[in-house]
Structure formats: C-alpha cells, structure tokens
Tab-separated table of C-alpha atoms in Angstrom:
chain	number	residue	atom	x	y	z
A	52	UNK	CA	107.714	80.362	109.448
A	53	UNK	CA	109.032	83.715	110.459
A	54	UNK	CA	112.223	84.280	112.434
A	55	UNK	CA	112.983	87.424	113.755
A	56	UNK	CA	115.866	89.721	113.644
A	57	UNK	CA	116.540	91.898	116.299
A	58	UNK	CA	116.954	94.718	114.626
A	59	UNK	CA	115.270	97.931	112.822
A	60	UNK	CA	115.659	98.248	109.015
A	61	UNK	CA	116.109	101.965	109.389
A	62	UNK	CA	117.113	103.355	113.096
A	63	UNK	CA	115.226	105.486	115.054
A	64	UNK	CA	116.682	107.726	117.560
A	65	UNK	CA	114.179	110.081	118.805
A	66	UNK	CA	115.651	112.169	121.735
A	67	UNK	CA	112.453	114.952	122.258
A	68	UNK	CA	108.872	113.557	123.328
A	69	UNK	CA	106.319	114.989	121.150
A	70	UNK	CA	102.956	113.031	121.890
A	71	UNK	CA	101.334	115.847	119.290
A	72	UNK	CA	104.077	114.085	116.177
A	73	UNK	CA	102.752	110.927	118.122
A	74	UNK	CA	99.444	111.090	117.007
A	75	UNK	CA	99.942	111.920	113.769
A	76	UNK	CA	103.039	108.710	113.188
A	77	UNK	CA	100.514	105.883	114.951
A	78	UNK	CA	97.959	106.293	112.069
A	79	UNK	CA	100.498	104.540	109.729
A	80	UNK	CA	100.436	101.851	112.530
A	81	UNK	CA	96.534	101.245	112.995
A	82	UNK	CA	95.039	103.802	110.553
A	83	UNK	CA	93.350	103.138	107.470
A	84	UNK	CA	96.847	103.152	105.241
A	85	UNK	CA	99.058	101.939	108.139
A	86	UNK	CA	101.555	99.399	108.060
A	87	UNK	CA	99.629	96.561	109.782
A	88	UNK	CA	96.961	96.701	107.181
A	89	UNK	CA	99.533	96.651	104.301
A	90	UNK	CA	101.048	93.679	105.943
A	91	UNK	CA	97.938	91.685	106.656
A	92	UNK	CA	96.071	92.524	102.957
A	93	UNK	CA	99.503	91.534	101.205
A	94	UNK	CA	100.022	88.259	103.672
A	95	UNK	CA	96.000	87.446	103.594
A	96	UNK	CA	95.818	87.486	98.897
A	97	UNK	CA	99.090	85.516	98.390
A	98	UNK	CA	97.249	82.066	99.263
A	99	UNK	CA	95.214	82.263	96.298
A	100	UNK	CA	97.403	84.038	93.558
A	101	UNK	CA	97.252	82.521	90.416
A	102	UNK	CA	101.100	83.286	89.726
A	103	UNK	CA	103.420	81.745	91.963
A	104	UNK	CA	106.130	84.541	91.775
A	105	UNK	CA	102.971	86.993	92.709
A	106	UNK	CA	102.536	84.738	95.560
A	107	UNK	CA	105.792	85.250	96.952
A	108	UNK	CA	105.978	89.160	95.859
A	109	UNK	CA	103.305	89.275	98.184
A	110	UNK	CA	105.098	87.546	100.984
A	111	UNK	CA	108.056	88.840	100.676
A	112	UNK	CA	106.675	92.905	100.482
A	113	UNK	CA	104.031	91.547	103.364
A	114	UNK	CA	107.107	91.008	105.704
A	115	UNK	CA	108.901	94.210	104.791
A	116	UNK	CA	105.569	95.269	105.683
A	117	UNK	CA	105.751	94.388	109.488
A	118	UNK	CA	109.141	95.405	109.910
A	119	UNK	CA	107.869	99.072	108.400
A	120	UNK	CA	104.756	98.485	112.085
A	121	UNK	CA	108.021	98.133	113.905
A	122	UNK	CA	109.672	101.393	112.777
A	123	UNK	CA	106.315	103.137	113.417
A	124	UNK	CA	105.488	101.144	117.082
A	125	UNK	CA	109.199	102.463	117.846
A	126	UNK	CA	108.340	105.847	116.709
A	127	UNK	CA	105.317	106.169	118.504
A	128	UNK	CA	107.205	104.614	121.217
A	129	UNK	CA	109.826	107.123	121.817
A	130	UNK	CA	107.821	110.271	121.336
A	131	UNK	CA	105.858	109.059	124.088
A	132	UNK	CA	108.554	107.110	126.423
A	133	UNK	CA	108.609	110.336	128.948
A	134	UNK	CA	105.400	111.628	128.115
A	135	UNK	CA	103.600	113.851	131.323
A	136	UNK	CA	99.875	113.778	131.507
A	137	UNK	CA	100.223	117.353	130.723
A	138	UNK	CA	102.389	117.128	127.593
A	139	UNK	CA	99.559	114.885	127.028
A	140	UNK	CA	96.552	117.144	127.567
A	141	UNK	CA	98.539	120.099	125.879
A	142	UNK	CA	99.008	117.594	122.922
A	143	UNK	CA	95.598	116.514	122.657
A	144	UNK	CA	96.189	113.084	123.324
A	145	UNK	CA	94.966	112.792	126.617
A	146	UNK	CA	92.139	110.860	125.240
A	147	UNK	CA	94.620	108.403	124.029
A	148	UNK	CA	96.389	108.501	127.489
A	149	UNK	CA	93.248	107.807	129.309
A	150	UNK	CA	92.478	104.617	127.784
A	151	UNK	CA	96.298	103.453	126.869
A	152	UNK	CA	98.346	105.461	129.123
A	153	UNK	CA	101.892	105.381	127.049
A	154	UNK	CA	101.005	101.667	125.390
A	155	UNK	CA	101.235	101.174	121.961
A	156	UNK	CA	97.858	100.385	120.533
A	157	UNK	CA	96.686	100.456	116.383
A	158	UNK	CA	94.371	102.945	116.075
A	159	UNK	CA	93.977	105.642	113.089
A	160	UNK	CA	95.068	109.470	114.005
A	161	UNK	CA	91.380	110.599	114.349
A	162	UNK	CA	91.133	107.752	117.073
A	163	UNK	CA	89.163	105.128	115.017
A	164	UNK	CA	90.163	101.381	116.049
A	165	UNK	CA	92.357	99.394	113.755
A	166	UNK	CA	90.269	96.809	111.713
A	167	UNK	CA	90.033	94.282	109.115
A	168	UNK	CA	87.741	96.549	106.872
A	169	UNK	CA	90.469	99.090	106.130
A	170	UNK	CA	91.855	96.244	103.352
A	171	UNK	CA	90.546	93.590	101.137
A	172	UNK	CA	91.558	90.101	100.056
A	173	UNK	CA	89.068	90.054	97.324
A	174	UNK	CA	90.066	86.576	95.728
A	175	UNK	CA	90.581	87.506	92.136
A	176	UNK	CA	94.058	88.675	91.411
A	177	UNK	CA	93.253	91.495	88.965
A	178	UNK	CA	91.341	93.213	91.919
A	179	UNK	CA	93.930	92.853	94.451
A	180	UNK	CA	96.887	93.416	92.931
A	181	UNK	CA	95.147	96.874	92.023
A	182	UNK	CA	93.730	96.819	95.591
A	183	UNK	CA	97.997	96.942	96.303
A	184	UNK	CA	98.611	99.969	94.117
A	185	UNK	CA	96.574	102.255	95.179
A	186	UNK	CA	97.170	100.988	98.746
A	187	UNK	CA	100.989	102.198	98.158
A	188	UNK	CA	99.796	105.221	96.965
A	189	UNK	CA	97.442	106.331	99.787
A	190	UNK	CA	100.547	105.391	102.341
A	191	UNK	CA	103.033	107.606	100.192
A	192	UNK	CA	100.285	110.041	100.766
A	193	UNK	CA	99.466	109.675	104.272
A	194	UNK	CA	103.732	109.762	104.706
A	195	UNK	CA	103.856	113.342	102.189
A	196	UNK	CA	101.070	114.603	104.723
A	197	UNK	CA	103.235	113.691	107.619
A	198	UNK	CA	106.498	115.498	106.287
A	199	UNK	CA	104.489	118.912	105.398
A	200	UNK	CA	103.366	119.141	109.515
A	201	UNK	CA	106.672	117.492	111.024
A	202	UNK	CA	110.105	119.737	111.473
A	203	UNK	CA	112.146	117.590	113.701
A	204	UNK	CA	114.860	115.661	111.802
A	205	UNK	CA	115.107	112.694	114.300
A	206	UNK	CA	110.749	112.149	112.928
A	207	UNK	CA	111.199	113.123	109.315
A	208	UNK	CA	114.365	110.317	108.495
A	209	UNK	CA	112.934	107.469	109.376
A	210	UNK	CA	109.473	108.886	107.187
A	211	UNK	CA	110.859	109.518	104.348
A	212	UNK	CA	112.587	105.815	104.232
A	213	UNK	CA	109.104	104.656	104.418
A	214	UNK	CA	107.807	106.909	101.739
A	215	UNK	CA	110.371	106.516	99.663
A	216	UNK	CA	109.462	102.335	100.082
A	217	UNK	CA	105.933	102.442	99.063
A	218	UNK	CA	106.811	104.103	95.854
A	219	UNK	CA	108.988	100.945	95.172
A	220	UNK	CA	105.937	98.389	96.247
A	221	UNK	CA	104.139	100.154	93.774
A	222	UNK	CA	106.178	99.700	90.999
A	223	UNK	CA	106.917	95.515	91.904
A	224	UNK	CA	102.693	95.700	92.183
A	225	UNK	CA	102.520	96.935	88.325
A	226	UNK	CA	105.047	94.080	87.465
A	227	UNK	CA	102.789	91.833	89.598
A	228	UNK	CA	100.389	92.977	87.490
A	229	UNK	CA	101.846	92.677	84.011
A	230	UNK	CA	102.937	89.137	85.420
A	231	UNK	CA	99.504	88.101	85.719
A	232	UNK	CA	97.925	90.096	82.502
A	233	UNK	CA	100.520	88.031	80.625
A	234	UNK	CA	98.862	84.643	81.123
A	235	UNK	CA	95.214	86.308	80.377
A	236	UNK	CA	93.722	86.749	77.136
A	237	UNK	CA	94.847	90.367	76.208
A	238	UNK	CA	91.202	90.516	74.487
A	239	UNK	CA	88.984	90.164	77.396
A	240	UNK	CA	90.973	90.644	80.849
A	241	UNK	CA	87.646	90.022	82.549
A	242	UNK	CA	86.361	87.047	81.003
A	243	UNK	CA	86.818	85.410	84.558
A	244	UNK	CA	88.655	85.390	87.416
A	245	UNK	CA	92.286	83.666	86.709
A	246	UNK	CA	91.981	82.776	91.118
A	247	UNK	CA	88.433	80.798	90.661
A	248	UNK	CA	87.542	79.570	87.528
A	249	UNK	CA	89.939	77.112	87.296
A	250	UNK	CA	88.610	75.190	84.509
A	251	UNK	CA	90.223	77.744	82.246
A	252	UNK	CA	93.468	76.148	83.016
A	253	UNK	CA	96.476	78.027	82.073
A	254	UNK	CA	94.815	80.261	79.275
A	255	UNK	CA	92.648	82.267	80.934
B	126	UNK	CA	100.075	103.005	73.069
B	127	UNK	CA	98.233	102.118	70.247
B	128	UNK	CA	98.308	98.554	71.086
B	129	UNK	CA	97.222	98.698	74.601
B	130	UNK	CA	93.597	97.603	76.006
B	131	UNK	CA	91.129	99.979	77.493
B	132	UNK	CA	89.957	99.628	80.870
B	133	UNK	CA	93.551	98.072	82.057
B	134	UNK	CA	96.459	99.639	83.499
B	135	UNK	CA	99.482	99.371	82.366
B	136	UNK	CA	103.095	99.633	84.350
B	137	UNK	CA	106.833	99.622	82.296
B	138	UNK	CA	108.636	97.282	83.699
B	139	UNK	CA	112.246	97.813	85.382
B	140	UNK	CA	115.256	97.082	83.719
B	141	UNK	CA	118.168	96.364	85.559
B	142	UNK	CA	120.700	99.257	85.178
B	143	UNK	CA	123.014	101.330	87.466
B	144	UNK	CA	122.181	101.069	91.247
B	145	UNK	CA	123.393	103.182	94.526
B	146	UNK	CA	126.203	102.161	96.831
B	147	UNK	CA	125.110	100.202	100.274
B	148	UNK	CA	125.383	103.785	102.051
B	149	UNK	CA	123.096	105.899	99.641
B	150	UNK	CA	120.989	103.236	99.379
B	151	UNK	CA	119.661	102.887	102.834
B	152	UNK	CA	119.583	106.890	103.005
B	153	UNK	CA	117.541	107.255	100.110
B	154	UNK	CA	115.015	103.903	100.897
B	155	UNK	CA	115.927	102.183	97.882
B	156	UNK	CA	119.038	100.741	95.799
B	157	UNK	CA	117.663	101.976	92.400
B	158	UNK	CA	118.326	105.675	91.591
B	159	UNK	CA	115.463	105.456	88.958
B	160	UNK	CA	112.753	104.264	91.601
B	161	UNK	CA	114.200	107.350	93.853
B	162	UNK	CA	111.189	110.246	93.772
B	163	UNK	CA	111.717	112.444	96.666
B	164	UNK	CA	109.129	114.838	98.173
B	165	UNK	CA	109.507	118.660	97.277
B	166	UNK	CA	108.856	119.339	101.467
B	167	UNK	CA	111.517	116.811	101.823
B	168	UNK	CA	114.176	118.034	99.519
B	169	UNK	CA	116.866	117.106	102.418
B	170	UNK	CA	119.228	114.018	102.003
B	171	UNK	CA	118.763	112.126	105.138
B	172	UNK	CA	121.631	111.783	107.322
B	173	UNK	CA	120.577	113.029	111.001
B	174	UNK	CA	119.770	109.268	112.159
B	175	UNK	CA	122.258	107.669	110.121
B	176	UNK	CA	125.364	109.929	111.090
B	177	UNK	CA	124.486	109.463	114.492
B	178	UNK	CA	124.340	105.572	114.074
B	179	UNK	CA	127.221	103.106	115.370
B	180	UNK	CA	129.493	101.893	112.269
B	181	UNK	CA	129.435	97.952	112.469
B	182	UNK	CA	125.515	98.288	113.167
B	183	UNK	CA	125.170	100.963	110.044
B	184	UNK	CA	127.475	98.335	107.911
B	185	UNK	CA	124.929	95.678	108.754
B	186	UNK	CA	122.192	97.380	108.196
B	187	UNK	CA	122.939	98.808	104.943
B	188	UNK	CA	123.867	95.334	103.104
B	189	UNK	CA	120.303	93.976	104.709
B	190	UNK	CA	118.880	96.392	103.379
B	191	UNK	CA	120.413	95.911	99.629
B	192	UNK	CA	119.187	92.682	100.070
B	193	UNK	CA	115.257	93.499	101.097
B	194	UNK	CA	115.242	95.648	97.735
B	195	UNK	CA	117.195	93.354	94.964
B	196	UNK	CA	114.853	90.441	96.618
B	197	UNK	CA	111.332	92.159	95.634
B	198	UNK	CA	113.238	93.128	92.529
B	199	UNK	CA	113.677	89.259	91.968
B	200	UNK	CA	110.633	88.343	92.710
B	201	UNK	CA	109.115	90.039	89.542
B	202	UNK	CA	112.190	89.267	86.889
B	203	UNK	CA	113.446	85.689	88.306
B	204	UNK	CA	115.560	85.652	85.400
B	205	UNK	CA	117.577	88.536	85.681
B	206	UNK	CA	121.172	87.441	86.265
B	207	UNK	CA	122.628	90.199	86.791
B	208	UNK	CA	120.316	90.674	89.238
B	209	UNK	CA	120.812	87.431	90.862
B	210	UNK	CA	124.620	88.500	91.224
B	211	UNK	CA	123.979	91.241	93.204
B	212	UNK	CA	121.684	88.982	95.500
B	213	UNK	CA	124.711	86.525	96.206
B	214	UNK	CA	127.015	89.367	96.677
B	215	UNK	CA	124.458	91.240	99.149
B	216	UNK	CA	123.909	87.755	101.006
B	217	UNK	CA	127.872	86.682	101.160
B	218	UNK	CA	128.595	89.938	102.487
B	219	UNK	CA	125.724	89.650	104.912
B	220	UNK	CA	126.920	86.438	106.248
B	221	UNK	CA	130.511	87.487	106.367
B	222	UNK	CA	129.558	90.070	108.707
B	223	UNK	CA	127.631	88.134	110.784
B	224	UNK	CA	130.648	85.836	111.939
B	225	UNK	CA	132.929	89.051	111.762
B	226	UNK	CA	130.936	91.514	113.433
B	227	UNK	CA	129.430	90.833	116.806
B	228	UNK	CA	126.717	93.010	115.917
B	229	UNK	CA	125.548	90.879	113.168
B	230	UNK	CA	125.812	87.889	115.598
B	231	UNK	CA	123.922	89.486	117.813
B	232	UNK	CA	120.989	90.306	115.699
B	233	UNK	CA	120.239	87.004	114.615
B	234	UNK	CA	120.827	85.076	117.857
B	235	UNK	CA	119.467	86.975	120.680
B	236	UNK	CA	117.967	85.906	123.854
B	237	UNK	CA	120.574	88.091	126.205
B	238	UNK	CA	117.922	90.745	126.036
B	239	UNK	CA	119.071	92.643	128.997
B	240	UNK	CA	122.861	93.012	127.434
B	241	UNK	CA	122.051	95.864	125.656
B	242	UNK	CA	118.735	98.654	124.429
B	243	UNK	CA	115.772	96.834	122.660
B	244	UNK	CA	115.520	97.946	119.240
B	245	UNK	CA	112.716	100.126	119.819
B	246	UNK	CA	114.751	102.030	122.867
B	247	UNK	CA	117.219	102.646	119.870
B	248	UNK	CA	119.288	99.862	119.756
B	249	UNK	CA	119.068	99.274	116.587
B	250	UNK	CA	120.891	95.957	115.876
C-alpha cells in the first residue's frame, strides 16, 4: 500500500521554458538510467531477497525512487508548460511535440521508448544488488552530464539533489551487499544462489 | 586487504557520526556530511530554489526529508540506536508540524485540489 503525499521532496520552481534543458531532464524519467527504471528494478528484486532488511532497503529506496520521476515529470513539466511550436522546432524537440504535444511521456533523450529491458530483476541477490550499484552510478553520471550542459540555477538545484541521492543509494547497496555476503560462505560466494537454492538453508 | 576474497566487492560500512542540520541537509541531498561528494561543475551550494521557497512548506520539507535519509540508513544497521533516536526525533517533529502547520495538514490530506498550485505547477507542499 502506497499513500501519497502531496508534495515534492525537493521544490521546483522553473520560471523560463527551455524545451532544449527539456530533452536532456526527461531521459532521467524514461531513459535507460531514469528514475522509473530505478524504481521498478528496486520494487520488482525485493520479493525474492534472501535478507529481509535487503527486502525493505529495496522498498524503501524504490519509493524514494518515484518521488525522484516526480521531480523530473515536474521538471520536464515546467520547461515545457508555455512551450511555442517554434521554441519547439528551434529546440529540436518538435519531434517530441508532434507525437506528445507538451504531455509528459518516458522516453530516453535520444527518443528511444521507455522499457522493461533498461533493468533487471535477475533473481539471485548477489547479481542484483550489484545490478543496484552500478545502476546508481550510471544515474550520478547521466545527472554530472546534465550539470556540465545546464546554466540555469532554477534546472541545476533540483539536479544536484538527485545526484547527490544516488551517491547515497550506492553506499546503502554496498551495505545491502555486505548484509547478504555475511550469511554466505566467505570461501565460495558463488556456490549457489542464496534466492533459489533453498535447501542450503541459512548457511549458504 | 589481505583477508578479503577475489572476485567480490567490498563496501566499508557507515558509522554513525556527526550529521547536518535539517536546513543543510535538504540543500546538500543528504543528512551525512561524509556521504556529501559534490561535482567539480557544481561547486555552488544550492540555495536559488530553496531561498525562494515559503517557510512553513521549507520547515516541512526539510524534517521529511531527514527522515527519507536516517530511514535507508536504518534499514542497513537496524541496531543503531543512536540512529533510531534521530528517527523518533525526525518523526515527532514531523507530526508536530502536521497539526501545527496547515501546510503539513495539507500535504497529507488533500482532495481540495483546486485550493491551491499542484505540486508540479510549484506548489510544493
């Protein structure tokens, strides 16, 4: 059960449209690093987690997770709430605006769709809690890549807050990981996998 | 590192030491000044948004967001009591301001959508 909270957990006030910064900020909403793919890899591998505090690591960052889509969606939503099919030509995202107009849709920056492929739930714990690292990594660098192209204050606040948030994933992943590595035998971390060979029991 | 495995990462874990004020911490995306690794194109602290924000939203946003962190902190040392302490404190103080402050009223219970901006038209509470 989720319950919502109407609120952002940073604020974003962004006064100029900018449908070029646009393009650039919806990738972390459907791209390959985005936001929505964090959330749904992190909600889809906590079912099977061999640790329960893993388990509810993963829950816990997956819902931070779609409150970080929200930021973006209202990013994306506000350099775009006055756009002119002009601004949008000029821009280069008239071939956004032809098939979305000024809707929010999850799509990468390069215009691929958002899908499923971009993250895995592999089922063994080792894998996906690894999976998570780099996963925080690639959106720290996606958000670095964003900050080197984007001057305006009102754009770079709110994207640094969401950097500065995937470096701390990363580090509760590693103790994630260290969680689990604790309950495996230290000699052979791949004698099986701690989420499906259950008749290892505990020791595993 | 002589005692560590090959082909297995390895990641310290945190201990719980000094941590930012409600204010800084929001700023800076995170309550722990250790976990704090800024970007050298983004040397800047961050105050644009927030010095434009209104106070009893700010307020409310800044103790939710204390609690978002010290809760994933939690979730990997369940035993940390000191921890834990912070947690109540974070979550009194949250609920204090939500009978208080009308904005932290508001932002739980909402269905009056048209009294005031959406959160994504930046109305942020």
């Amino acid at each position: 059960m989720w319950a919502y909270e109407q609120r952002l957990q940073y604020p974003v006030k962004i006064t100029k449209t900018c449908p070029k910064t646009a393009q650039y900020i919806i990738s972390q909403y459907g791209g390959p690093d985005g936001e929505l793919a964090a959330s749904l890899r992190y909600l889809s591998q906590r079912y099977t987690m061999p640790d329960k505090q893993v388990g509810g690591l993963l829950t816990d960052i997956g819902t931070e997770e779609l409150a970080h889509m929200e930021i973006i969606c209202a990013m994306v939503y506000q350099l775009t709430r006055n756009l002119k099919p002009e601004e949008a030509k000029a821009a280069g995202f008239d071939a956004y605006y032809i098939d979305h107009t000024a809707g929010i849709w999850p799509t990468a920056a390069a215009g691929v769709p958002f899908n499923a492929c971009e993250f895995q739930s592999k089922g063994d714990a080792i894998t996906d809690l690894v999976e998570n690292m780099a996963a925080e990594q690639k959106a720290r660098t996606t958000y670095d890549n964003i900050l080197r192209v984007v001057a305006d204050p009102e754009v770079r606040d709110p994207i640094k807050f969401l950097r500065a948030r995937e470096i701390v994933h990363f580090q509760r992943f590693g103790e994630a990981l260290e969680r689990t590595k604790a309950k495996m035998n230290e000699k052979n971390y791949y004698f099986c996998n701690p989420e499906f060979d259950k008749q290892f029991g505990k020791q595993i | 590192m002589d005692n560590l495995c090959l082909a297995i990462p390895y990641i310290p874990v945190q201990k719980w030491s000094e941590i930012y004020d409600f204010a800084t911490a929001l700023e800076e995306g995170t309550v722990f000044p250790e976990l704090n690794k800024p970007f050298f194109v983004a040397p800047e602290r961050s105050n644009t948004t927030l010095s434009k924000a209104n106070v009893p939203q700010l307020l409310f946003s800044q103790v939710c967001f204390a609690l978002d962190d010290v809760l994933l902190y939690l979730d990997t040392h369940p035993g940390d009591m000191k921890a834990k302490e912070f947690y109540e404190t974070c979550l009194k103080k949250k609920k204090d301001l939500m009978s208080e402050n009308e904005c932290g009223c508001a932002c739980i219970s909402h269905y009056e959508w048209e009294q005031k901006p959406l959160v994504w038209e930046g109305g942020h509470c």
